[in-house]
């Protein structure tokens, strides 16, 4: 049977160099390997990067072109744009198993030995040289670039003890303790956050990328390493920790720019896929589509906010963590009230604030607004943006007194009535307080098309939040929830409401 047609099970039966030769095996570089397997997948219409959403027409075609061109790759983009995940998924383009000389430190190809150990084994044992098989999952090395990374970590260093024990000179390759890069021979090697690598360490990569040799403590060693390099980096103007050295950038053939989801729908796919809801009673918690949109809208508002540093970006992890916290807020209420099911509430968004504050970098750290208040404002802006997709703008309807659907609810608050929505309220209490507001249910049933019965109160609360964001009502954050009241009367209560923060 030809080597190309052999199953993994048959390959693993090959134990010696002679058997490998008889199978018709021919060496192939890792870049050729990636290229050939990608061509097969493209022809078969297979999706190589399964689960990577939003890059179908932008980033993925660029990566495929780079692989077809046998290029080393630099993925350039802000945090949380799936750069590392893409690099890890490239292992799926490798052959399932490749042969290596048994016991070789650098996983030598039996027909193209690199180290003196492998060469000596083959010279001594010939076709009886034992070989083993290396699975593609092991052919991936990842290193996070930090200022303390040394040349010895990446390239290697001379081991004086080994030199003395074996009575060898320092220019003999056998005294070298190899670093991560040589040990990644025939593998994909990823350096994350490349600009954080000190310039002198970046310089050490020049020869490996271009000439295929390494230099250790002044000794030049010809070592034609076979490596697919993938680098990731934030834009250089973002990090103040360093930048990519120009000659190194010149040696990286393809630089591919990543981006955030370009639509709410793509964002929702990513969030649904990545959110860790294992063990949560998701079958008992109903999440309206509007709430899913609001979670994504918060990230969109953050990316355009004047308070958030746009150079740092807003990771997709924000929406993932926010969605997990949202479900947990509803779950906690479910347990507290001993209920069998519930619907998430707009007020539950208070519970996602910790997920927001840790994911945004303010333009000025420690500024008066603070991360907490910025998070409140982002939630408010998201509500305001989505509100007009379901309800008419209060600002426009205010001018039309007769046709203003919000007259009855606003009049009720104008009479001095106050409505509290508490985090721990049971569903029964929650519905009861919302239905106390006259005309609110009519606004929802008339304006929201195809309104599910179980989402009625959710949209009633959403209407109140929307009116507050359009300055028709006052909304204050309590220790245990939210309070709505007339905007005009709240102006006179500002002095007495010192313990409340307006949302």
CSV table of C-alpha atoms in Angstrom, one decimal:
chain,number,residue,atom,x,y,z
A,1,UNK,CA,0.0,0.0,0.0
A,2,UNK,CA,1.3,3.5,-0.9
A,3,UNK,CA,2.2,5.7,2.0
A,4,UNK,CA,-0.3,8.4,1.0
A,5,UNK,CA,-3.2,5.9,1.2
A,6,UNK,CA,-2.2,4.3,4.5
A,7,UNK,CA,-4.6,4.8,7.5
A,8,UNK,CA,-3.2,6.0,10.8
A,9,UNK,CA,-3.6,2.5,12.2
A,10,UNK,CA,-1.4,1.1,9.4
A,11,UNK,CA,1.2,3.9,9.9
A,12,UNK,CA,1.6,3.0,13.6
A,13,UNK,CA,2.6,-0.5,12.6
A,14,UNK,CA,5.8,0.8,10.9
A,15,UNK,CA,8.6,0.6,13.5
A,16,UNK,CA,11.9,0.8,11.6
A,17,UNK,CA,13.5,3.0,9.0
A,18,UNK,CA,13.5,0.1,6.5
A,19,UNK,CA,9.8,-0.4,6.8
A,20,UNK,CA,9.3,3.4,6.4
A,21,UNK,CA,11.3,3.4,3.2
A,22,UNK,CA,9.4,0.4,1.8
A,23,UNK,CA,6.1,2.3,2.3
A,24,UNK,CA,7.2,5.0,-0.1
A,25,UNK,CA,7.4,7.8,2.5
A,26,UNK,CA,9.0,11.0,1.2
A,27,UNK,CA,9.9,14.0,3.5
A,28,UNK,CA,7.8,17.1,3.3
A,29,UNK,CA,8.3,20.5,5.0
A,30,UNK,CA,5.7,21.7,7.4
A,31,UNK,CA,4.7,24.5,5.1
A,32,UNK,CA,4.2,22.1,2.2
A,33,UNK,CA,2.2,19.8,4.6
A,34,UNK,CA,-0.1,22.7,5.6
A,35,UNK,CA,-0.4,23.8,2.0
A,36,UNK,CA,-1.3,20.3,0.6
A,37,UNK,CA,-3.9,19.6,3.3
A,38,UNK,CA,-5.4,23.1,2.9
A,39,UNK,CA,-5.8,22.5,-0.8
A,40,UNK,CA,-7.7,19.2,-0.1
A,41,UNK,CA,-10.0,20.9,2.3
A,42,UNK,CA,-10.7,23.8,0.0
A,43,UNK,CA,-11.6,21.4,-2.8
A,44,UNK,CA,-13.8,19.4,-0.5
A,45,UNK,CA,-15.5,22.6,0.6
A,46,UNK,CA,-14.6,21.9,4.3
A,47,UNK,CA,-14.4,24.7,6.9
A,48,UNK,CA,-10.9,24.6,8.3
A,49,UNK,CA,-11.6,27.2,11.1
A,50,UNK,CA,-14.8,25.8,12.5
A,51,UNK,CA,-16.4,28.1,15.2
A,52,UNK,CA,-14.5,31.2,14.0
A,53,UNK,CA,-17.4,33.6,13.2
A,54,UNK,CA,-17.2,36.9,11.3
A,55,UNK,CA,-13.9,36.2,9.5
A,56,UNK,CA,-15.4,34.2,6.6
A,57,UNK,CA,-14.8,36.9,4.0
A,58,UNK,CA,-11.9,38.8,5.6
A,59,UNK,CA,-9.4,37.1,7.9
A,60,UNK,CA,-9.7,33.5,6.9
A,61,UNK,CA,-9.2,34.0,3.1
A,62,UNK,CA,-6.0,36.0,4.0
A,63,UNK,CA,-4.8,33.1,6.2
A,64,UNK,CA,-5.5,30.6,3.5
A,65,UNK,CA,-3.6,32.7,1.0
A,66,UNK,CA,-0.6,33.0,3.4
A,67,UNK,CA,-0.6,29.2,3.9
A,68,UNK,CA,-0.7,28.6,0.2
A,69,UNK,CA,2.2,31.0,-0.2
A,70,UNK,CA,4.2,29.1,2.5
A,71,UNK,CA,4.4,32.3,4.6
A,72,UNK,CA,5.1,32.9,8.2
A,73,UNK,CA,2.2,34.8,9.7
A,74,UNK,CA,1.6,37.8,12.0
A,75,UNK,CA,-2.0,38.2,13.2
A,76,UNK,CA,-2.3,41.9,14.1
A,77,UNK,CA,-5.4,43.0,16.1
A,78,UNK,CA,-6.8,44.2,19.4
A,79,UNK,CA,-7.5,41.9,22.4
A,80,UNK,CA,-10.1,39.2,22.2
A,81,UNK,CA,-10.2,38.8,18.4
A,82,UNK,CA,-9.5,35.0,18.3
A,83,UNK,CA,-5.9,35.4,17.1
A,84,UNK,CA,-4.5,32.6,19.3
A,85,UNK,CA,-7.5,30.3,18.6
A,86,UNK,CA,-6.8,30.6,14.9
A,87,UNK,CA,-3.2,29.7,15.4
A,88,UNK,CA,-4.1,26.6,17.5
A,89,UNK,CA,-6.6,25.5,14.8
A,90,UNK,CA,-3.9,25.4,12.2
A,91,UNK,CA,-2.8,22.1,13.7
A,92,UNK,CA,-5.9,20.6,12.0
A,93,UNK,CA,-4.1,21.2,8.6
A,94,UNK,CA,-1.1,19.0,9.6
A,95,UNK,CA,-0.9,15.3,8.8
A,96,UNK,CA,-2.3,13.2,11.6
A,97,UNK,CA,1.0,11.4,12.2
A,98,UNK,CA,4.6,12.0,11.0
A,99,UNK,CA,7.6,9.7,11.6
A,100,UNK,CA,10.5,10.7,13.8
A,101,UNK,CA,13.8,9.0,14.8
A,102,UNK,CA,13.2,7.3,18.2
A,103,UNK,CA,14.8,9.3,21.0
A,104,UNK,CA,15.9,12.3,18.9
A,105,UNK,CA,15.8,15.5,20.9
A,106,UNK,CA,14.5,17.6,17.9
A,107,UNK,CA,12.1,15.0,16.5
A,108,UNK,CA,14.2,14.4,13.4
A,109,UNK,CA,12.7,13.2,10.2
A,110,UNK,CA,14.2,9.7,9.6
A,111,UNK,CA,15.0,10.6,5.9
A,112,UNK,CA,16.3,14.1,6.7
A,113,UNK,CA,18.1,13.8,10.1
A,114,UNK,CA,19.1,17.1,11.6
A,115,UNK,CA,20.9,16.3,14.9
A,116,UNK,CA,24.2,14.4,15.3
A,117,UNK,CA,22.3,11.9,17.5
A,118,UNK,CA,19.8,11.0,14.7
A,119,UNK,CA,22.6,10.8,12.1
A,120,UNK,CA,24.7,8.6,14.3
A,121,UNK,CA,21.7,6.3,14.9
A,122,UNK,CA,21.0,5.9,11.2
A,123,UNK,CA,24.7,5.4,10.4
A,124,UNK,CA,25.0,2.7,13.1
A,125,UNK,CA,21.7,0.8,12.7
A,126,UNK,CA,20.7,1.5,9.1
A,127,UNK,CA,17.3,0.2,8.1
A,128,UNK,CA,16.9,-1.2,11.7
A,129,UNK,CA,16.9,2.4,13.1
A,130,UNK,CA,13.8,2.5,15.4
A,131,UNK,CA,11.2,5.1,14.6
A,132,UNK,CA,8.1,6.4,16.4
A,133,UNK,CA,5.1,8.5,15.3
A,134,UNK,CA,4.3,12.0,16.3
A,135,UNK,CA,0.7,13.1,16.4
A,136,UNK,CA,-0.3,16.6,15.1
A,137,UNK,CA,-1.7,17.6,18.5
A,138,UNK,CA,1.9,17.5,19.8
A,139,UNK,CA,3.3,19.6,16.9
A,140,UNK,CA,2.3,22.9,18.4
A,141,UNK,CA,4.3,25.2,20.7
A,142,UNK,CA,3.1,28.4,22.2
A,143,UNK,CA,5.1,31.1,24.1
A,144,UNK,CA,3.7,34.3,25.6
A,145,UNK,CA,6.3,37.0,25.0
A,146,UNK,CA,7.2,38.7,28.3
A,147,UNK,CA,10.1,41.1,29.1
A,148,UNK,CA,11.9,38.3,31.0
A,149,UNK,CA,12.1,35.9,28.1
A,150,UNK,CA,15.8,35.2,27.2
A,151,UNK,CA,17.7,34.0,24.2
A,152,UNK,CA,18.4,30.8,26.1
A,153,UNK,CA,14.6,30.2,26.5
A,154,UNK,CA,13.9,30.6,22.8
A,155,UNK,CA,17.1,29.5,21.1
A,156,UNK,CA,19.2,27.6,23.7
A,157,UNK,CA,22.5,27.9,25.5
A,158,UNK,CA,25.7,26.0,26.0
A,159,UNK,CA,25.6,23.5,28.9
A,160,UNK,CA,29.1,23.6,30.5
A,161,UNK,CA,28.4,20.5,32.6
A,162,UNK,CA,27.6,18.5,29.5
A,163,UNK,CA,30.7,19.8,27.8
A,164,UNK,CA,32.9,18.8,30.7
A,165,UNK,CA,31.3,15.4,31.2
A,166,UNK,CA,31.5,14.5,27.5
A,167,UNK,CA,34.9,16.2,27.1
A,168,UNK,CA,33.6,18.3,24.1
A,169,UNK,CA,34.4,21.8,23.0
A,170,UNK,CA,31.8,24.5,23.2
A,171,UNK,CA,31.3,24.7,19.5
A,172,UNK,CA,30.1,21.1,19.3
A,173,UNK,CA,26.3,21.0,19.0
A,174,UNK,CA,26.1,18.1,21.5
A,175,UNK,CA,26.8,20.5,24.4
A,176,UNK,CA,23.8,22.7,23.5
A,177,UNK,CA,20.7,22.7,25.6
A,178,UNK,CA,18.1,23.6,23.0
A,179,UNK,CA,15.4,26.2,23.6
A,180,UNK,CA,11.8,26.2,22.5
A,181,UNK,CA,12.4,27.1,18.9
A,182,UNK,CA,14.7,24.3,17.9
A,183,UNK,CA,12.5,21.8,19.9
A,184,UNK,CA,9.6,23.0,17.7
A,185,UNK,CA,11.3,21.6,14.6
A,186,UNK,CA,8.6,20.3,12.2
A,187,UNK,CA,5.9,22.1,14.3
A,188,UNK,CA,3.8,25.3,14.5
A,189,UNK,CA,5.5,27.8,16.8
A,190,UNK,CA,3.4,30.7,18.1
A,191,UNK,CA,4.7,33.7,19.9
A,192,UNK,CA,1.9,35.7,21.5
A,193,UNK,CA,2.2,39.5,22.0
A,194,UNK,CA,5.3,39.8,19.9
A,195,UNK,CA,5.9,43.5,20.7
A,196,UNK,CA,6.4,42.6,24.3
A,197,UNK,CA,9.5,40.6,23.4
A,198,UNK,CA,12.7,42.7,24.0
A,199,UNK,CA,14.4,44.0,20.9
A,200,UNK,CA,17.5,42.0,21.4
A,201,UNK,CA,15.5,38.8,21.7
A,202,UNK,CA,13.6,39.6,18.5
A,203,UNK,CA,16.9,40.0,16.8
A,204,UNK,CA,17.8,36.4,17.7
A,205,UNK,CA,14.9,35.3,15.5
A,206,UNK,CA,16.3,36.9,12.3
A,207,UNK,CA,18.6,34.1,11.2
A,208,UNK,CA,16.0,31.4,12.0
A,209,UNK,CA,13.4,33.0,9.8
A,210,UNK,CA,15.7,33.8,6.9
A,211,UNK,CA,18.9,31.8,6.8
A,212,UNK,CA,18.0,28.7,8.9
A,213,UNK,CA,20.9,28.8,11.3
A,214,UNK,CA,21.2,29.7,15.0
A,215,UNK,CA,23.9,31.5,17.0
A,216,UNK,CA,24.6,30.6,20.6
A,217,UNK,CA,27.2,32.5,22.6
A,218,UNK,CA,29.1,33.4,19.5
A,219,UNK,CA,29.0,29.9,18.0
A,220,UNK,CA,27.2,29.7,14.7
A,221,UNK,CA,25.4,26.4,14.1
A,222,UNK,CA,23.8,25.5,10.8
A,223,UNK,CA,20.5,24.1,11.8
A,224,UNK,CA,17.9,24.2,9.0
A,225,UNK,CA,14.8,24.2,11.2
A,226,UNK,CA,11.5,23.4,9.6
A,227,UNK,CA,9.0,25.6,11.5
A,228,UNK,CA,5.8,27.4,10.7
A,229,UNK,CA,5.9,30.6,12.7
A,230,UNK,CA,2.7,32.4,13.7
A,231,UNK,CA,3.0,35.6,15.7
A,232,UNK,CA,0.2,37.6,17.3
A,233,UNK,CA,0.4,41.3,18.2
A,234,UNK,CA,-1.7,44.2,19.2
A,235,UNK,CA,-1.2,47.3,17.0
A,236,UNK,CA,2.1,48.9,17.9
A,237,UNK,CA,0.5,52.2,18.9
A,238,UNK,CA,-1.5,50.4,21.6
A,239,UNK,CA,1.3,48.9,23.7
A,240,UNK,CA,3.8,51.1,25.5
A,241,UNK,CA,5.9,48.0,26.3
A,242,UNK,CA,7.6,47.8,23.0
A,243,UNK,CA,7.1,47.3,19.2
A,244,UNK,CA,8.1,44.8,16.5
A,245,UNK,CA,11.7,45.4,15.3
A,246,UNK,CA,11.5,46.5,11.7
A,247,UNK,CA,13.9,43.9,10.2
A,248,UNK,CA,11.9,41.1,12.0
A,249,UNK,CA,8.6,42.5,10.6
A,250,UNK,CA,10.2,42.5,7.2
A,251,UNK,CA,11.0,38.8,7.5
A,252,UNK,CA,7.4,37.9,8.5
A,253,UNK,CA,5.9,37.5,5.0
A,254,UNK,CA,2.1,37.9,5.7
A,255,UNK,CA,0.7,40.3,8.3
A,256,UNK,CA,-3.1,39.8,8.7
A,257,UNK,CA,-5.3,42.3,10.4
A,258,UNK,CA,-8.1,40.9,12.6
A,259,UNK,CA,-11.2,42.8,13.7
A,260,UNK,CA,-14.2,42.7,16.1
A,261,UNK,CA,-17.6,41.2,15.0
A,262,UNK,CA,-19.2,43.5,12.4
A,263,UNK,CA,-22.8,42.8,13.4
A,264,UNK,CA,-24.8,41.9,16.5
A,265,UNK,CA,-25.8,38.6,14.9
A,266,UNK,CA,-22.2,37.5,14.6
A,267,UNK,CA,-21.5,38.7,18.2
A,268,UNK,CA,-24.4,36.6,19.4
A,269,UNK,CA,-23.1,33.5,17.7
A,270,UNK,CA,-19.7,33.9,19.4
A,271,UNK,CA,-21.2,34.6,22.8
A,272,UNK,CA,-23.6,31.6,22.6
A,273,UNK,CA,-20.7,29.4,21.5
A,274,UNK,CA,-18.2,30.5,24.1
A,275,UNK,CA,-20.4,31.1,27.2
A,276,UNK,CA,-19.8,28.5,29.9
A,277,UNK,CA,-23.3,27.6,31.0
A,278,UNK,CA,-22.4,24.0,32.1
A,279,UNK,CA,-24.5,22.9,35.1
A,280,UNK,CA,-26.8,26.0,34.9
A,281,UNK,CA,-30.6,25.5,34.7
A,282,UNK,CA,-30.7,27.1,31.3
A,283,UNK,CA,-33.9,25.2,30.5
A,284,UNK,CA,-35.6,27.1,33.3
A,285,UNK,CA,-34.3,30.6,32.4
A,286,UNK,CA,-35.8,32.3,29.3
A,287,UNK,CA,-33.6,34.9,27.6
A,288,UNK,CA,-35.5,37.1,25.1
A,289,UNK,CA,-33.7,37.9,21.8
A,290,UNK,CA,-33.8,41.5,22.8
A,291,UNK,CA,-31.6,40.8,25.9
A,292,UNK,CA,-29.1,38.9,23.7
A,293,UNK,CA,-29.0,42.0,21.5
A,294,UNK,CA,-28.5,44.3,24.5
A,295,UNK,CA,-25.5,42.3,25.7
A,296,UNK,CA,-23.8,42.7,22.3
A,297,UNK,CA,-24.9,46.3,22.1
A,298,UNK,CA,-23.0,47.0,25.3
A,299,UNK,CA,-19.8,45.9,23.7
A,300,UNK,CA,-20.5,48.1,20.6
A,301,UNK,CA,-21.2,51.1,22.8
A,302,UNK,CA,-18.0,50.4,24.8
A,303,UNK,CA,-15.9,50.4,21.5
A,304,UNK,CA,-17.3,53.8,20.6
A,305,UNK,CA,-17.3,55.3,24.1
A,306,UNK,CA,-15.2,58.5,24.8
A,307,UNK,CA,-14.4,57.1,28.2
A,308,UNK,CA,-12.9,53.8,26.9
A,309,UNK,CA,-9.4,53.7,25.4
A,310,UNK,CA,-10.1,52.7,21.8
A,311,UNK,CA,-6.5,51.7,21.3
A,312,UNK,CA,-6.8,48.9,23.9
A,313,UNK,CA,-10.0,47.6,22.4
A,314,UNK,CA,-12.9,45.8,24.0
A,315,UNK,CA,-12.5,42.1,24.0
A,316,UNK,CA,-15.2,39.6,22.9
A,317,UNK,CA,-14.7,38.2,26.4
A,318,UNK,CA,-16.8,41.1,27.7
A,319,UNK,CA,-20.0,39.8,26.1
A,320,UNK,CA,-19.2,36.2,27.0
A,321,UNK,CA,-18.6,37.1,30.7
A,322,UNK,CA,-21.6,39.5,30.7
A,323,UNK,CA,-23.9,36.8,29.4
A,324,UNK,CA,-22.7,34.3,32.0
A,325,UNK,CA,-23.3,36.8,34.7
A,326,UNK,CA,-26.8,37.6,33.3
A,327,UNK,CA,-27.8,33.9,33.5
A,328,UNK,CA,-26.3,33.7,37.0
A,329,UNK,CA,-28.4,36.7,38.2
A,330,UNK,CA,-31.5,35.0,37.0
A,331,UNK,CA,-30.3,31.7,38.5
A,332,UNK,CA,-29.7,33.3,41.9
A,333,UNK,CA,-33.2,34.8,41.9
A,334,UNK,CA,-34.6,31.4,40.9
A,335,UNK,CA,-33.1,29.7,44.0
A,336,UNK,CA,-33.9,32.6,46.4
A,337,UNK,CA,-37.6,32.4,45.5
A,338,UNK,CA,-37.9,28.7,45.1
A,339,UNK,CA,-39.4,29.1,41.6
A,340,UNK,CA,-39.3,26.6,38.8
A,341,UNK,CA,-38.7,29.0,35.9
A,342,UNK,CA,-38.1,32.7,35.2
A,343,UNK,CA,-37.4,35.3,32.5
A,344,UNK,CA,-34.3,37.4,32.7
A,345,UNK,CA,-35.1,41.1,33.4
A,346,UNK,CA,-33.5,44.4,32.3
A,347,UNK,CA,-32.7,45.0,35.9
A,348,UNK,CA,-30.5,41.8,35.8
A,349,UNK,CA,-28.0,43.9,33.7
A,350,UNK,CA,-26.8,45.4,37.0
A,351,UNK,CA,-25.3,41.9,37.6
A,352,UNK,CA,-23.2,42.2,34.5
A,353,UNK,CA,-21.4,45.4,35.6
A,354,UNK,CA,-18.5,43.4,37.2
A,355,UNK,CA,-18.0,41.7,33.8
A,356,UNK,CA,-17.8,45.1,32.1
A,357,UNK,CA,-15.5,46.9,34.5
A,358,UNK,CA,-12.7,44.3,34.2
A,359,UNK,CA,-12.8,44.3,30.4
A,360,UNK,CA,-12.5,48.0,29.6
A,361,UNK,CA,-9.6,50.4,30.0
A,362,UNK,CA,-10.6,53.9,30.7
A,363,UNK,CA,-8.9,56.8,28.8
A,364,UNK,CA,-7.8,58.2,32.2
A,365,UNK,CA,-7.6,55.5,34.9
A,366,UNK,CA,-9.0,56.8,38.2
A,367,UNK,CA,-11.0,59.6,36.5
A,368,UNK,CA,-14.1,60.8,38.4
A,369,UNK,CA,-16.5,58.8,36.3
A,370,UNK,CA,-14.9,55.5,37.5
A,371,UNK,CA,-15.2,52.1,35.8
A,372,UNK,CA,-18.5,51.4,37.6
A,373,UNK,CA,-20.3,54.5,36.4
A,374,UNK,CA,-18.9,54.1,32.9
A,375,UNK,CA,-20.3,50.5,32.9
A,376,UNK,CA,-23.7,51.9,34.0
A,377,UNK,CA,-23.6,54.5,31.2
A,378,UNK,CA,-22.7,51.8,28.6
A,379,UNK,CA,-25.7,49.7,29.7
A,380,UNK,CA,-27.9,52.8,29.4
A,381,UNK,CA,-26.6,53.7,26.0
A,382,UNK,CA,-27.2,50.1,24.8
A,383,UNK,CA,-30.8,50.4,26.0
A,384,UNK,CA,-31.3,53.7,24.3
A,385,UNK,CA,-29.9,52.4,21.0
A,386,UNK,CA,-32.1,49.3,21.0
A,387,UNK,CA,-35.3,51.1,22.4
A,388,UNK,CA,-36.2,52.7,19.0
A,389,UNK,CA,-36.1,49.3,17.3
A,390,UNK,CA,-39.2,48.4,19.3
A,391,UNK,CA,-40.9,51.6,20.4
A,392,UNK,CA,-41.3,55.1,18.9
A,393,UNK,CA,-38.9,57.7,20.0
A,394,UNK,CA,-40.2,59.5,23.2
A,395,UNK,CA,-38.6,62.7,22.0
A,396,UNK,CA,-40.7,62.8,18.8
A,397,UNK,CA,-43.9,61.6,20.4
A,398,UNK,CA,-43.6,64.2,23.2
A,399,UNK,CA,-44.3,66.9,20.6
A,400,UNK,CA,-47.5,65.1,19.5
A,401,UNK,CA,-49.6,65.2,22.7
A,402,UNK,CA,-52.7,63.4,21.3
A,403,UNK,CA,-50.7,60.6,19.7
A,404,UNK,CA,-48.2,60.1,22.5
A,405,UNK,CA,-48.5,56.5,23.8
A,406,UNK,CA,-46.5,57.3,26.8
A,407,UNK,CA,-48.9,59.9,28.3
A,408,UNK,CA,-50.6,57.6,30.8
A,409,UNK,CA,-47.4,56.0,32.3
A,410,UNK,CA,-45.7,59.3,32.5
A,411,UNK,CA,-48.7,61.0,34.1
A,412,UNK,CA,-48.8,58.3,36.8
A,413,UNK,CA,-45.2,59.0,37.7
A,414,UNK,CA,-45.9,62.7,37.5
A,415,UNK,CA,-48.5,62.2,40.3
A,416,UNK,CA,-45.6,61.3,42.6
A,417,UNK,CA,-45.8,57.5,42.2
A,418,UNK,CA,-42.6,55.5,42.5
A,419,UNK,CA,-41.8,52.0,41.2
A,420,UNK,CA,-39.0,49.8,42.7
A,421,UNK,CA,-37.7,46.8,40.8
A,422,UNK,CA,-35.6,44.7,43.2
A,423,UNK,CA,-33.0,42.1,42.3
A,424,UNK,CA,-34.5,39.4,44.5
A,425,UNK,CA,-38.2,40.1,43.7
A,426,UNK,CA,-40.2,37.0,42.9
A,427,UNK,CA,-41.8,36.8,39.4
A,428,UNK,CA,-45.2,37.4,41.1
A,429,UNK,CA,-44.1,40.6,42.8
A,430,UNK,CA,-42.2,41.7,39.7
A,431,UNK,CA,-45.3,41.4,37.5
A,432,UNK,CA,-47.5,43.0,40.1
A,433,UNK,CA,-45.4,46.2,40.4
A,434,UNK,CA,-45.2,46.6,36.6
A,435,UNK,CA,-48.9,46.2,36.1
A,436,UNK,CA,-49.5,49.0,38.6
A,437,UNK,CA,-48.3,51.5,36.0
A,438,UNK,CA,-51.4,52.5,34.0
A,439,UNK,CA,-51.1,52.3,30.2
A,440,UNK,CA,-47.8,50.5,30.3
A,441,UNK,CA,-49.1,47.1,29.2
A,442,UNK,CA,-51.0,48.8,26.3
A,443,UNK,CA,-47.8,50.5,25.1
A,444,UNK,CA,-46.1,47.1,24.9
A,445,UNK,CA,-48.9,45.1,23.3
A,446,UNK,CA,-49.5,47.8,20.7
A,447,UNK,CA,-45.9,48.5,19.8
A,448,UNK,CA,-44.1,45.1,20.1
A,449,UNK,CA,-44.9,42.9,17.2
A,450,UNK,CA,-45.5,39.1,17.8
A,451,UNK,CA,-45.0,39.6,21.6
A,452,UNK,CA,-44.7,36.3,23.4
A,453,UNK,CA,-46.9,36.2,26.6
A,454,UNK,CA,-44.0,35.3,28.9
A,455,UNK,CA,-42.0,38.3,27.6
A,456,UNK,CA,-44.7,40.9,28.3
A,457,UNK,CA,-43.4,42.1,31.6
A,458,UNK,CA,-39.8,42.0,30.2
A,459,UNK,CA,-40.8,44.6,27.6
A,460,UNK,CA,-42.8,46.6,30.1
A,461,UNK,CA,-39.7,47.0,32.1
A,462,UNK,CA,-37.7,47.7,29.0
A,463,UNK,CA,-40.1,50.5,28.1
A,464,UNK,CA,-39.5,52.2,31.5
A,465,UNK,CA,-35.7,51.9,31.0
A,466,UNK,CA,-36.1,53.4,27.6
A,467,UNK,CA,-38.2,56.3,28.8
A,468,UNK,CA,-35.5,57.0,31.5
A,469,UNK,CA,-32.7,56.9,28.9
A,470,UNK,CA,-34.7,59.5,26.8
A,471,UNK,CA,-35.0,61.7,29.9
A,472,UNK,CA,-38.7,61.2,30.4
A,473,UNK,CA,-38.3,59.4,33.8
A,474,UNK,CA,-35.7,59.4,36.5
A,475,UNK,CA,-33.9,56.0,37.2
A,476,UNK,CA,-31.8,55.6,40.3
A,477,UNK,CA,-29.6,52.7,41.4
A,478,UNK,CA,-30.5,51.3,44.8
A,479,UNK,CA,-28.4,48.9,46.9
A,480,UNK,CA,-30.9,46.1,46.0
A,481,UNK,CA,-32.2,47.2,42.6
A,482,UNK,CA,-33.6,50.1,40.6
A,483,UNK,CA,-36.1,52.9,41.3
A,484,UNK,CA,-38.2,54.8,38.7
A,485,UNK,CA,-39.9,58.1,39.4
A,486,UNK,CA,-40.9,61.4,37.8
A,487,UNK,CA,-37.9,63.3,36.4
A,488,UNK,CA,-39.1,66.7,37.6
A,489,UNK,CA,-39.8,65.6,41.2
A,490,UNK,CA,-36.4,63.8,41.4
A,491,UNK,CA,-34.7,67.1,40.9
A,492,UNK,CA,-36.0,68.3,44.2
A,493,UNK,CA,-35.0,65.0,45.9
A,494,UNK,CA,-31.3,65.2,44.8
A,495,UNK,CA,-30.3,66.6,48.2
A,496,UNK,CA,-32.1,63.8,50.2
A,497,UNK,CA,-31.0,61.0,47.8
A,498,UNK,CA,-27.3,61.2,48.7
A,499,UNK,CA,-27.1,57.4,49.0
A,500,UNK,CA,-28.4,56.8,45.6
A,501,UNK,CA,-26.5,56.9,42.3
A,502,UNK,CA,-28.3,57.9,39.2
A,503,UNK,CA,-27.9,55.4,36.5
